Each structure stands twice: as C-alpha cells, then as structure tokens.
mmCIF file of C-alpha atoms in Angstrom:
data_model
loop_
_atom_site.group_PDB
_atom_site.id
_atom_site.type_symbol
_atom_site.label_atom_id
_atom_site.label_comp_id
_atom_site.label_asym_id
_atom_site.label_seq_id
_atom_site.Cartn_x
_atom_site.Cartn_y
_atom_site.Cartn_z
ATOM 1 C CA MET A 1 -64.129 41.859 73.487
ATOM 2 C CA VAL A 2 -67.817 41.275 72.782
ATOM 3 C CA VAL A 3 -70.139 44.055 73.989
ATOM 4 C CA ASP A 4 -73.891 43.329 73.874
ATOM 5 C CA ASP A 5 -76.708 43.721 76.379
ATOM 6 C CA SER A 6 -77.977 40.203 75.575
ATOM 7 C CA ALA A 7 -76.133 37.471 77.466
ATOM 8 C CA VAL A 8 -77.399 34.977 74.887
ATOM 9 C CA VAL A 9 -75.915 36.981 71.991
ATOM 10 C CA ARG A 10 -72.634 37.443 73.856
ATOM 11 C CA GLY A 11 -72.408 33.705 74.452
ATOM 12 C CA LEU A 12 -73.202 32.825 70.842
ATOM 13 C CA GLU A 13 -70.754 35.354 69.402
ATOM 14 C CA THR A 14 -68.048 34.200 71.794
ATOM 15 C CA ARG A 15 -68.491 30.561 70.736
ATOM 16 C CA MET A 16 -68.507 31.551 67.071
ATOM 17 C CA LEU A 17 -65.311 33.554 67.410
ATOM 18 C CA GLU A 18 -63.471 30.994 69.516
ATOM 19 C CA SER A 19 -64.315 28.229 67.043
ATOM 20 C CA ASP A 20 -61.347 29.680 65.169
ATOM 21 C CA PRO A 21 -58.062 28.945 66.978
ATOM 22 C CA ALA A 22 -56.630 32.331 65.911
ATOM 23 C CA ILE A 23 -59.202 34.228 68.022
ATOM 24 C CA LYS A 24 -59.499 34.553 71.793
ATOM 25 C CA VAL A 25 -62.400 36.422 73.413
ATOM 26 C CA VAL A 26 -60.822 37.893 76.540
ATOM 27 C CA ALA A 27 -63.891 39.821 77.749
ATOM 28 C CA SER A 28 -67.671 39.786 77.313
ATOM 29 C CA VAL A 29 -69.681 42.662 78.805
ATOM 30 C CA GLY A 30 -73.217 44.026 78.679
ATOM 31 C CA ASN A 31 -72.868 47.767 78.075
ATOM 32 C CA GLY A 32 -70.546 50.511 76.902
ATOM 33 C CA GLN A 33 -69.534 51.628 80.397
ATOM 34 C CA SER A 34 -68.355 48.131 81.273
ATOM 35 C CA ALA A 35 -66.448 47.994 77.990
ATOM 36 C CA ILE A 36 -64.551 51.190 78.813
ATOM 37 C CA GLN A 37 -63.706 49.904 82.300
ATOM 38 C CA THR A 38 -62.511 46.594 80.853
ATOM 39 C CA LEU A 39 -60.218 48.386 78.405
ATOM 40 C CA GLU A 40 -58.478 50.028 81.362
ATOM 41 C CA ARG A 41 -57.367 46.552 82.496
ATOM 42 C CA GLN A 42 -57.109 44.524 79.276
ATOM 43 C CA ASP A 43 -55.063 44.858 76.094
ATOM 44 C CA ILE A 44 -57.745 44.234 73.464
ATOM 45 C CA GLU A 45 -57.279 44.420 69.685
ATOM 46 C CA ILE A 46 -60.893 44.160 68.444
ATOM 47 C CA VAL A 47 -64.198 45.228 69.995
ATOM 48 C CA VAL A 48 -67.508 43.944 68.603
ATOM 49 C CA LEU A 49 -69.868 46.683 69.796
ATOM 50 C CA ASP A 50 -73.662 46.573 69.962
ATOM 51 C CA ILE A 51 -75.551 49.829 69.416
ATOM 52 C CA GLU A 52 -78.616 49.677 71.669
ATOM 53 C CA MET A 53 -77.637 48.966 75.308
ATOM 54 C CA PRO A 54 -78.584 50.224 78.767
ATOM 55 C CA VAL A 55 -76.272 52.345 80.969
ATOM 56 C CA MET A 56 -74.214 53.455 77.934
ATOM 57 C CA ASP A 57 -75.069 52.764 74.305
ATOM 58 C CA GLY A 58 -72.569 51.899 71.618
ATOM 59 C CA LEU A 59 -72.407 55.293 69.909
ATOM 60 C CA THR A 60 -71.754 57.070 73.221
ATOM 61 C CA ALA A 61 -69.078 54.560 74.186
ATOM 62 C CA LEU A 62 -67.350 54.537 70.788
ATOM 63 C CA PRO A 63 -65.084 57.631 71.107
ATOM 64 C CA LYS A 64 -63.994 56.559 74.596
ATOM 65 C CA ILE A 65 -63.204 53.051 73.372
ATOM 66 C CA LEU A 66 -61.190 54.449 70.467
ATOM 67 C CA ALA A 67 -59.263 56.696 72.852
ATOM 68 C CA SER A 68 -58.309 53.847 75.206
ATOM 69 C CA PRO A 69 -54.603 52.950 75.463
ATOM 70 C CA SER A 70 -54.878 49.768 73.370
ATOM 71 C CA ARG A 71 -56.487 51.686 70.467
ATOM 72 C CA PRO A 72 -58.699 48.780 69.398
ATOM 73 C CA LYS A 73 -60.463 48.433 66.072
ATOM 74 C CA VAL A 74 -64.253 48.568 66.520
ATOM 75 C CA ILE A 75 -66.849 46.556 64.601
ATOM 76 C CA MET A 76 -70.363 47.908 65.108
ATOM 77 C CA SER A 77 -73.035 45.218 65.441
ATOM 78 C CA SER A 78 -76.705 45.976 64.864
ATOM 79 C CA THR A 79 -79.916 44.586 63.457
ATOM 80 C CA LEU A 80 -80.965 45.724 59.994
ATOM 81 C CA THR A 81 -83.204 48.695 60.691
ATOM 82 C CA GLN A 82 -83.042 52.116 59.087
ATOM 83 C CA LYS A 83 -82.298 53.688 62.473
ATOM 84 C CA ASN A 84 -79.436 51.289 63.184
ATOM 85 C CA ALA A 85 -78.050 51.679 59.651
ATOM 86 C CA GLU A 86 -77.962 55.451 60.182
ATOM 87 C CA ILE A 87 -76.225 55.027 63.545
ATOM 88 C CA SER A 88 -73.732 52.536 62.096
ATOM 89 C CA LEU A 89 -72.764 54.926 59.296
ATOM 90 C CA LYS A 90 -72.420 57.701 61.865
ATOM 91 C CA ALA A 91 -70.162 55.405 63.892
ATOM 92 C CA LEU A 92 -67.974 54.825 60.843
ATOM 93 C CA GLU A 93 -67.622 58.589 60.438
ATOM 94 C CA LEU A 94 -66.574 58.793 64.102
ATOM 95 C CA GLY A 95 -63.869 56.162 63.723
ATOM 96 C CA ALA A 96 -65.403 52.683 63.881
ATOM 97 C CA THR A 97 -63.643 50.440 61.395
ATOM 98 C CA ASP A 98 -66.463 48.207 60.222
ATOM 99 C CA TYR A 99 -69.983 46.964 60.928
ATOM 100 C CA ILE A 100 -71.767 43.633 60.852
ATOM 101 C CA PRO A 101 -75.536 43.204 60.452
ATOM 102 C CA LYS A 102 -76.823 41.102 63.333
ATOM 103 C CA PRO A 103 -79.580 38.591 62.494
ATOM 104 C CA SER A 104 -82.955 39.755 63.750
ATOM 105 C CA SER A 105 -84.083 36.345 65.040
ATOM 106 C CA SER A 106 -82.469 33.843 67.383
ATOM 107 C CA ARG A 107 -83.037 31.117 64.788
ATOM 108 C CA GLU A 108 -80.972 33.017 62.216
ATOM 109 C CA LEU A 109 -78.337 33.835 64.813
ATOM 110 C CA THR A 110 -77.928 30.245 65.993
ATOM 111 C CA GLY A 111 -78.526 28.368 62.748
ATOM 112 C CA GLY A 112 -77.113 30.579 60.011
ATOM 113 C CA THR A 113 -73.546 30.192 58.789
ATOM 114 C CA ASP A 114 -73.244 33.518 56.948
ATOM 115 C CA PHE A 115 -73.168 35.618 60.126
ATOM 116 C CA LYS A 116 -70.571 33.362 61.733
ATOM 117 C CA ARG A 117 -68.361 33.379 58.645
ATOM 118 C CA GLU A 118 -68.547 37.158 58.275
ATOM 119 C CA LEU A 119 -67.922 37.795 61.982
ATOM 120 C CA VAL A 120 -64.881 35.502 62.129
ATOM 121 C CA GLU A 121 -63.414 36.790 58.850
ATOM 122 C CA LYS A 122 -63.757 40.430 59.855
ATOM 123 C CA VAL A 123 -62.226 39.929 63.290
ATOM 124 C CA LYS A 124 -59.272 37.999 61.848
ATOM 125 C CA ALA A 125 -58.689 40.539 59.067
ATOM 126 C CA LEU A 126 -58.793 43.486 61.448
ATOM 127 C CA GLY A 127 -56.606 41.655 63.952
ATOM 128 C CA ALA A 128 -53.986 41.232 61.252
ATOM 129 C CA ALA A 129 -54.269 44.945 60.446
ATOM 130 C CA VAL A 130 -53.758 45.854 64.124
ATOM 131 C CA ARG A 131 -50.638 43.701 64.330
ATOM 132 C CA ARG A 132 -49.306 45.192 61.111
ATOM 133 C CA SER A 133 -49.827 48.781 62.262
ATOM 134 C CA SER A 134 -48.352 48.061 65.694
ATOM 135 C CA GLY A 135 -45.159 46.744 64.161
ATOM 136 C CA ARG A 136 -45.659 43.118 65.176
ATOM 137 C CA ARG A 137 -44.762 42.109 61.656
ATOM 138 C CA PRO A 138 -42.868 44.073 58.990
ATOM 139 C CA THR A 139 -44.935 46.083 56.556
ATOM 140 C CA PRO A 140 -43.805 45.639 52.930
ATOM 141 C CA ALA A 141 -42.272 48.811 51.568
ATOM 142 C CA ALA A 142 -43.980 49.983 48.397
ATOM 143 C CA PRO A 143 -43.166 53.484 47.121
ATOM 144 C CA ALA A 144 -46.166 55.800 47.059
ATOM 145 C CA ALA A 145 -47.269 56.850 43.610
ATOM 146 C CA ALA A 146 -47.247 60.479 42.588
ATOM 147 C CA ALA A 147 -50.712 61.941 42.240
ATOM 148 C CA VAL A 148 -50.592 62.096 38.456
ATOM 149 C CA PRO A 149 -51.651 59.499 35.918
ATOM 150 C CA THR A 150 -48.357 58.768 34.178
ATOM 151 C CA LEU A 151 -45.429 59.122 36.593
ATOM 152 C CA ARG A 152 -45.494 55.594 37.955
ATOM 153 C CA ARG A 153 -43.480 53.513 35.536
ATOM 154 C CA PRO A 154 -44.251 49.787 35.152
ATOM 155 C CA GLY A 155 -42.244 47.692 37.573
ATOM 156 C CA ALA A 156 -41.550 50.571 39.968
ATOM 157 C CA ALA A 157 -43.292 49.157 43.049
ATOM 158 C CA ALA A 158 -43.026 45.827 44.804
ATOM 159 C CA ALA A 159 -44.929 44.263 47.667
ATOM 160 C CA PRO A 160 -45.680 40.690 48.717
ATOM 161 C CA ALA A 161 -48.930 39.273 47.391
ATOM 162 C CA PRO A 162 -51.739 38.440 49.767
ATOM 163 C CA ALA A 163 -52.127 34.690 49.980
ATOM 164 C CA SER A 164 -55.810 35.025 49.077
ATOM 165 C CA SER A 165 -55.116 36.546 45.674
ATOM 166 C CA PRO A 166 -56.759 34.339 43.031
ATOM 167 C CA LEU A 167 -54.688 35.742 40.201
ATOM 168 C CA ALA A 168 -51.149 35.736 41.575
ATOM 169 C CA PRO A 169 -49.178 33.312 43.765
ATOM 170 C CA PRO A 170 -47.731 34.452 47.106
ATOM 171 C CA GLY A 171 -44.580 36.519 46.686
ATOM 172 C CA THR A 172 -45.655 38.089 43.406
ATOM 173 C CA LYS A 173 -44.360 41.634 42.984
ATOM 174 C CA VAL A 174 -46.578 44.541 42.019
ATOM 175 C CA VAL A 175 -45.832 45.425 38.411
ATOM 176 C CA LEU A 176 -47.590 48.514 37.132
ATOM 177 C CA ARG A 177 -48.807 49.046 33.592
ATOM 178 C CA GLN A 178 -49.376 52.146 31.509
ATOM 179 C CA ALA A 179 -52.693 53.886 32.021
ATOM 180 C CA GLY A 180 -55.161 53.746 29.153
ATOM 181 C CA THR A 181 -54.955 56.342 26.435
ATOM 182 C CA GLU A 182 -58.635 57.360 26.428
ATOM 183 C CA ARG A 183 -60.296 59.990 28.585
ATOM 184 C CA PRO A 184 -62.823 57.966 30.627
ATOM 185 C CA ASP A 185 -66.558 58.267 30.139
ATOM 186 C CA VAL A 186 -67.281 56.527 33.450
ATOM 187 C CA ILE A 187 -65.612 56.101 36.840
ATOM 188 C CA CYS A 188 -66.328 52.946 38.856
ATOM 189 C CA ILE A 189 -65.246 52.148 42.404
ATOM 190 C CA GLY A 190 -65.301 48.928 44.422
ATOM 191 C CA SER A 191 -64.818 48.744 48.195
ATOM 192 C CA SER A 192 -65.599 46.701 51.297
ATOM 193 C CA THR A 193 -64.112 46.731 54.816
ATOM 194 C CA GLY A 194 -63.157 50.322 55.616
ATOM 195 C CA GLY A 195 -64.807 51.383 52.370
ATOM 196 C CA PRO A 196 -67.305 53.988 53.579
ATOM 197 C CA GLN A 197 -64.573 56.157 55.114
ATOM 198 C CA ALA A 198 -62.400 55.680 52.027
ATOM 199 C CA LEU A 199 -65.298 56.603 49.739
ATOM 200 C CA PHE A 200 -66.016 59.771 51.724
ATOM 201 C CA THR A 201 -62.337 60.751 51.476
ATOM 202 C CA VAL A 202 -62.039 60.091 47.739
ATOM 203 C CA LEU A 203 -65.335 61.642 46.663
ATOM 204 C CA SER A 204 -64.908 64.722 48.860
ATOM 205 C CA GLY A 205 -61.398 65.142 47.465
ATOM 206 C CA ILE A 206 -62.608 64.896 43.876
ATOM 207 C CA MET A 207 -65.250 67.540 44.519
ATOM 208 C CA LYS A 208 -62.735 69.846 46.237
ATOM 209 C CA ALA A 209 -60.442 69.467 43.221
ATOM 210 C CA GLY A 210 -63.212 70.719 40.940
ATOM 211 C CA GLY A 211 -65.382 67.654 40.392
ATOM 212 C CA VAL A 212 -65.815 65.480 37.324
ATOM 213 C CA THR A 213 -68.354 65.304 34.534
ATOM 214 C CA GLN A 214 -68.404 61.499 34.384
ATOM 215 C CA PRO A 215 -70.926 59.371 36.268
ATOM 216 C CA ILE A 216 -69.473 57.481 39.259
ATOM 217 C CA LEU A 217 -70.715 53.943 39.909
ATOM 218 C CA ILE A 218 -69.978 52.378 43.309
ATOM 219 C CA THR A 219 -70.266 48.848 44.600
ATOM 220 C CA GLN A 220 -69.652 48.749 48.361
ATOM 221 C CA HIS A 221 -70.217 45.453 50.158
ATOM 222 C CA MET A 222 -73.213 46.385 52.302
ATOM 223 C CA PRO A 223 -76.635 44.953 53.114
ATOM 224 C CA ALA A 224 -79.914 46.484 52.056
ATOM 225 C CA THR A 225 -80.951 49.567 54.068
ATOM 226 C CA PHE A 226 -77.283 50.401 54.687
ATOM 227 C CA THR A 227 -76.713 51.293 51.030
ATOM 228 C CA THR A 228 -79.625 53.729 51.070
ATOM 229 C CA ILE A 229 -78.067 55.519 54.030
ATOM 230 C CA LEU A 230 -74.594 55.341 52.444
ATOM 231 C CA ALA A 231 -75.826 57.223 49.370
ATOM 232 C CA GLU A 232 -77.349 59.909 51.608
ATOM 233 C CA HIS A 233 -74.079 60.275 53.521
ATOM 234 C CA ILE A 234 -72.105 60.543 50.272
ATOM 235 C CA SER A 235 -74.338 63.405 49.132
ATOM 236 C CA ARG A 236 -73.985 65.211 52.440
ATOM 237 C CA LEU A 237 -70.256 64.710 52.929
ATOM 238 C CA SER A 238 -68.961 65.051 49.365
ATOM 239 C CA GLY A 239 -71.372 67.376 47.615
ATOM 240 C CA PHE A 240 -71.973 64.909 44.780
ATOM 241 C CA PRO A 241 -75.616 64.153 44.011
ATOM 242 C CA ALA A 242 -75.789 60.484 45.021
ATOM 243 C CA LYS A 243 -78.542 57.887 45.094
ATOM 244 C CA GLU A 244 -79.037 54.206 45.635
ATOM 245 C CA ALA A 245 -79.417 52.789 42.144
ATOM 246 C CA ALA A 246 -82.794 51.629 40.859
ATOM 247 C CA ASP A 247 -83.344 49.217 37.998
ATOM 248 C CA GLY A 248 -83.637 51.162 34.748
ATOM 249 C CA ASP A 249 -81.989 54.357 36.010
ATOM 250 C CA ARG A 250 -80.556 56.406 33.167
ATOM 251 C CA ILE A 251 -76.866 57.065 33.853
ATOM 252 C CA GLU A 252 -76.160 60.794 34.031
ATOM 253 C CA GLY A 253 -72.805 62.573 34.214
ATOM 254 C CA GLY A 254 -71.622 64.056 37.495
ATOM 255 C CA LYS A 255 -73.869 61.800 39.593
ATOM 256 C CA VAL A 256 -73.003 58.964 41.966
ATOM 257 C CA TYR A 257 -74.898 55.661 41.861
ATOM 258 C CA VAL A 258 -74.542 53.140 44.714
ATOM 259 C CA ALA A 259 -75.366 49.469 44.153
ATOM 260 C CA PRO A 260 -78.212 48.499 46.507
ATOM 261 C CA GLY A 261 -77.655 45.787 49.081
ATOM 262 C CA ASP A 262 -78.428 42.259 47.834
ATOM 263 C CA TYR A 263 -78.363 43.311 44.144
ATOM 264 C CA HIS A 264 -75.590 43.253 41.575
ATOM 265 C CA MET A 265 -75.445 46.531 39.617
ATOM 266 C CA LEU A 266 -74.750 46.249 35.874
ATOM 267 C CA VAL A 267 -74.792 48.600 32.887
ATOM 268 C CA GLU A 268 -76.489 48.037 29.554
ATOM 269 C CA VAL A 269 -77.561 50.078 26.533
ATOM 270 C CA ARG A 270 -81.270 50.463 25.792
ATOM 271 C CA ASN A 271 -82.559 52.587 22.925
ATOM 272 C CA GLY A 272 -79.152 54.205 22.636
ATOM 273 C CA GLU A 273 -79.033 55.188 26.325
ATOM 274 C CA LYS A 274 -76.832 53.714 29.037
ATOM 275 C CA ILE A 275 -78.934 52.477 31.936
ATOM 276 C CA LEU A 276 -78.426 50.572 35.182
ATOM 277 C CA ARG A 277 -79.777 47.068 35.621
ATOM 278 C CA LEU A 278 -80.083 45.291 38.944
ATOM 279 C CA ASN A 279 -80.277 41.552 39.463
ATOM 280 C CA GLN A 280 -80.087 38.945 42.184
ATOM 281 C CA GLY A 281 -77.811 36.582 40.330
ATOM 282 C CA ALA A 282 -75.592 34.237 42.299
ATOM 283 C CA PRO A 283 -73.213 35.958 44.748
ATOM 284 C CA GLU A 284 -69.645 36.346 43.524
ATOM 285 C CA ASN A 285 -66.768 36.288 45.992
ATOM 286 C CA PHE A 286 -69.445 35.533 48.619
ATOM 287 C CA CYS A 287 -70.942 38.971 47.910
ATOM 288 C CA ARG A 288 -74.042 40.517 46.413
ATOM 289 C CA PRO A 289 -73.534 43.230 45.332
ATOM 290 C CA SER A 290 -70.162 42.246 43.946
ATOM 291 C CA VAL A 291 -67.566 44.434 42.236
ATOM 292 C CA ASP A 292 -66.514 41.943 39.548
ATOM 293 C CA PRO A 293 -69.852 41.804 37.680
ATOM 294 C CA MET A 294 -70.097 45.607 37.747
ATOM 295 C CA PHE A 295 -66.581 45.940 36.315
ATOM 296 C CA ARG A 296 -67.242 43.343 33.592
ATOM 297 C CA SER A 297 -70.479 44.934 32.503
ATOM 298 C CA ILE A 298 -69.035 48.465 32.468
ATOM 299 C CA SER A 299 -66.142 47.216 30.340
ATOM 300 C CA GLN A 300 -68.556 45.709 27.814
ATOM 301 C CA VAL A 301 -70.474 48.965 27.429
ATOM 302 C CA TYR A 302 -67.738 51.617 27.756
ATOM 303 C CA GLY A 303 -64.752 49.737 26.314
ATOM 304 C CA ARG A 304 -61.506 51.680 26.642
ATOM 305 C CA LYS A 305 -63.188 54.671 28.291
ATOM 306 C CA VAL A 306 -63.270 53.243 31.821
ATOM 307 C CA LEU A 307 -61.439 54.324 34.971
ATOM 308 C CA ALA A 308 -61.816 51.807 37.811
ATOM 309 C CA CYS A 309 -60.587 52.103 41.397
ATOM 310 C CA VAL A 310 -60.399 49.353 44.023
ATOM 311 C CA LEU A 311 -60.380 50.543 47.629
ATOM 312 C CA THR A 312 -59.838 48.806 50.968
ATOM 313 C CA GLY A 313 -61.655 45.538 51.591
ATOM 314 C CA MET A 314 -61.375 41.855 52.476
ATOM 315 C CA GLY A 315 -61.087 39.163 49.837
ATOM 316 C CA SER A 316 -60.304 39.652 46.161
ATOM 317 C CA ASP A 317 -63.474 41.128 44.643
ATOM 318 C CA GLY A 318 -62.545 43.490 41.811
ATOM 319 C CA ALA A 319 -59.327 41.758 40.756
ATOM 320 C CA ARG A 320 -60.860 39.605 38.022
ATOM 321 C CA GLY A 321 -63.134 42.407 36.850
ATOM 322 C CA GLY A 322 -60.147 44.759 36.777
ATOM 323 C CA LYS A 323 -58.356 42.309 34.495
ATOM 324 C CA VAL A 324 -61.288 42.469 32.061
ATOM 325 C CA ILE A 325 -61.192 46.286 32.123
ATOM 326 C CA VAL A 326 -57.519 46.527 31.207
ATOM 327 C CA GLU A 327 -57.847 43.828 28.553
ATOM 328 C CA THR A 328 -60.326 46.106 26.773
ATOM 329 C CA GLY A 329 -58.062 49.152 27.136
ATOM 330 C CA GLY A 330 -59.427 50.723 30.317
ATOM 331 C CA THR A 331 -57.497 51.907 33.376
ATOM 332 C CA VAL A 332 -57.422 50.502 36.921
ATOM 333 C CA ILE A 333 -55.878 51.924 40.087
ATOM 334 C CA ALA A 334 -55.902 50.643 43.680
ATOM 335 C CA GLN A 335 -55.393 51.846 47.235
ATOM 336 C CA ASP A 336 -52.030 51.015 48.810
ATOM 337 C CA GLU A 337 -51.500 48.693 51.762
ATOM 338 C CA ALA A 338 -50.340 51.319 54.241
ATOM 339 C CA THR A 339 -53.625 53.254 54.116
ATOM 340 C CA SER A 340 -56.008 50.309 53.621
ATOM 341 C CA VAL A 341 -57.898 48.946 56.595
ATOM 342 C CA VAL A 342 -57.572 45.557 54.876
ATOM 343 C CA TRP A 343 -55.372 45.153 51.800
ATOM 344 C CA GLY A 344 -57.347 42.244 50.396
ATOM 345 C CA MET A 345 -59.270 43.579 47.399
ATOM 346 C CA PRO A 346 -56.780 46.293 46.400
ATOM 347 C CA GLY A 347 -53.877 43.946 47.106
ATOM 348 C CA ALA A 348 -55.288 41.193 44.904
ATOM 349 C CA THR A 349 -55.937 43.734 42.152
ATOM 350 C CA ALA A 350 -52.437 45.180 42.411
ATOM 351 C CA GLN A 351 -50.866 41.718 42.421
ATOM 352 C CA ALA A 352 -52.829 40.812 39.290
ATOM 353 C CA GLY A 353 -50.686 43.311 37.377
ATOM 354 C CA VAL A 354 -53.613 45.393 36.154
ATOM 355 C CA CYS A 355 -52.974 48.689 37.984
ATOM 356 C CA ALA A 356 -51.617 51.910 36.511
ATOM 357 C CA ALA A 357 -51.020 53.193 40.060
ATOM 358 C CA VAL A 358 -51.200 51.972 43.653
ATOM 359 C CA LEU A 359 -51.837 55.032 45.797
ATOM 360 C CA PRO A 360 -52.324 56.203 49.378
ATOM 361 C CA ILE A 361 -55.947 57.100 50.010
ATOM 362 C CA GLN A 362 -55.117 60.815 50.254
ATOM 363 C CA ASP A 363 -53.687 60.815 46.699
ATOM 364 C CA ILE A 364 -56.449 58.913 44.923
ATOM 365 C CA ALA A 365 -58.844 61.852 44.482
ATOM 366 C CA GLY A 366 -56.198 64.003 42.807
ATOM 367 C CA TRP A 367 -55.187 61.176 40.473
ATOM 368 C CA ILE A 368 -58.781 60.474 39.470
ATOM 369 C CA HIS A 369 -59.553 64.173 38.966
ATOM 370 C CA LYS A 370 -56.530 64.715 36.743
ATOM 371 C CA PHE A 371 -57.063 61.548 34.715
ATOM 372 C CA ALA A 372 -60.808 62.168 34.312
ATOM 373 C CA ASN A 373 -60.199 65.726 33.090
ATOM 374 C CA ARG A 374 -57.378 64.948 30.687
ATOM 375 C CA ARG A 375 -57.798 65.961 27.079
ATOM 376 C CA ALA A 376 -59.836 63.520 25.034
#
C-alpha cells in the first residue's frame, strides 16, 4: 500500500513499484486514517508511508498500522529536511522498518532512476522478509553462537548463501574461522536496512556491559541530514558520545563516529595520529558512504587490531572489506539471519567465510564487549 497525500506521488510510486512483476500495489490512499481503514479489509505486507499528511500524519498512524492484523513492514517516505529526518528516526524507534528519502522536486521524482531502484529493492527485500517470518518458506537453521569470542568452532554453522553474495555461490555453507589473536584497537560496524534499530541495540548493550575504550566507527547507509540525526540518537539512546564524522577528526577512544551521508569515511595516519578522512569517491555497492572502503582503510592502518561487525542490510557491502580485514589478521562477526531485517550484507559476509561468529542481535553486544576487553 502506498500512503501519500499527493495523488501525483501515489501514481508515480505505484507505477514504479508495479514495473517489477514481483510487486502488486493493492491500495493507494491519501492519509493515515484511510491507511488504517484499508488494513482492516486488505492483507498487506508492505506500507510505504508518507510523514506529512492531512487528517492523520504518518507518525500518528504508524503504531496503529503496525498493530493491524497483517502486521505489515513500514517504509517511511519523506523529503530530506532536518525535521523529516528527525521524524523518520523517531519512526524507526517506534517500529518502522526502513525509510526512503523522497526527491524534493517532481523532475527528480519522475526522471531519476535512483529513487525507483531503491524503492523497488527495499519493497522486494522486505516482502521476502515478511514471507520468511510468516513461514511461507523455510528458514535455514543455523545454530546461534554463544556470546563469547572463542566457543564457535570453524564449520559449526551452516545456512544457504544469498544469491546476491559476490564471494560465494548459492548453497555455500557458513564456515567460521578463529577470531584474531590481538586485542582490537578499533571497532567498526557496517549496516543498512534495519540498521538504526540494530545499532541502538548493540551500542546500548555494550554500554550496559561496561563500555569499551576503543573508538567505534560506523558506516550506515543513509543520506545526508539523516546521519547527523542518527549520531544524536546514538548519543541519547546508548550513552556513547557520538558525532557525525568531519574530515580531519582525530580518532579518540570510547567515542562513536558516524560516516556522513554522501561521503565515504576512511582512516589515515597524519603526524603520528590516526584521523578520519572523508571523500566523495565513486559509490561502491551503489552506496556512498560504503562499508567496504571503510573496512579496507581501517585494515591498512590498524592491521591485526581490528574488530569489524556487519549488521542487517540489503546487498553485500562489507563482505569484500571483511575479507581484507581477516587477511591482515583482524576479526569479523556478523548478525544472523533470524534477527536481521534483511540478511543481505551479513549473509554475504558470513558466506564469504570470514566470520568468527554469526550471532543474534541480542548477543552481539556481549561478544564485542568481551572481545574488546580481552587481555592484550
């Protein structure tokens, strides 16, 4: 269902979505109240929900939509303003699954291909997740890892590979490797679809466990403005001092740095100090910021003393960078399929054979805390 007060936008989004034969738009309505009424009559898997609407806005409608019998996944849709970014992040805290930045002009909306591609990909990925969770296809059984760094022995877990994995053919089993031997000097995390909620869970859990002294570098697939708000939400919800990274920032222990939207975040050494560098190099995996360049650059600077984590997200970003990290002696872990909104990025990383553990989201904080505080 498409929910937007603009009939033009509803028509455009409907045509975009139905250009893919796997998607059917069964309803198109102009406000939140109409969406709730429609859900009483229709079995709907995905709702694309505008924020600013008459009668009932998106944020007011969200909890009622989530409580409807069909339990749909909700993608918030809004233009890129600071106010809408704040509301979108609030919606994610309240249970929305994802967001999509809506072009601010009709020319961009009708002529651009990026918005169409992102909208279609997100709806298809979340539709697959709904069918998986509802039992419409079997979920691969992969034993959950214990929340300690060394109990998962290589070869202990198996799960089918996502077809999109660039490093492993379909059907590849997850084979775990030993964690690195060095206490990490840096923790780096990559995430995308479902990532904000996962980040809040992991970082809050680390802080509740006693915190870490290492800096934490995060690349979350998000546009500009959203990443500023994300860093503020991380500070408020986890207790970690967090900021959107700026070019030339000196990396300090115990702080969280979030890659800004539209910039890759890298690490380099200048005058003996580790600093952050931002650039607008070519997108990787259709993304900027991208996880792979961050992982590669961190590996070059920190060598064996790296702990990387790949959380829920579409695509395969992080898998190739994770391979570089383990080749230089670092350690990589990933979120498991059962607790991922989309098991694309963590699945590709796990299938690449680079992970020391593949964990439910609720166990990741404890694993990171224990590994980060191990004896040097």
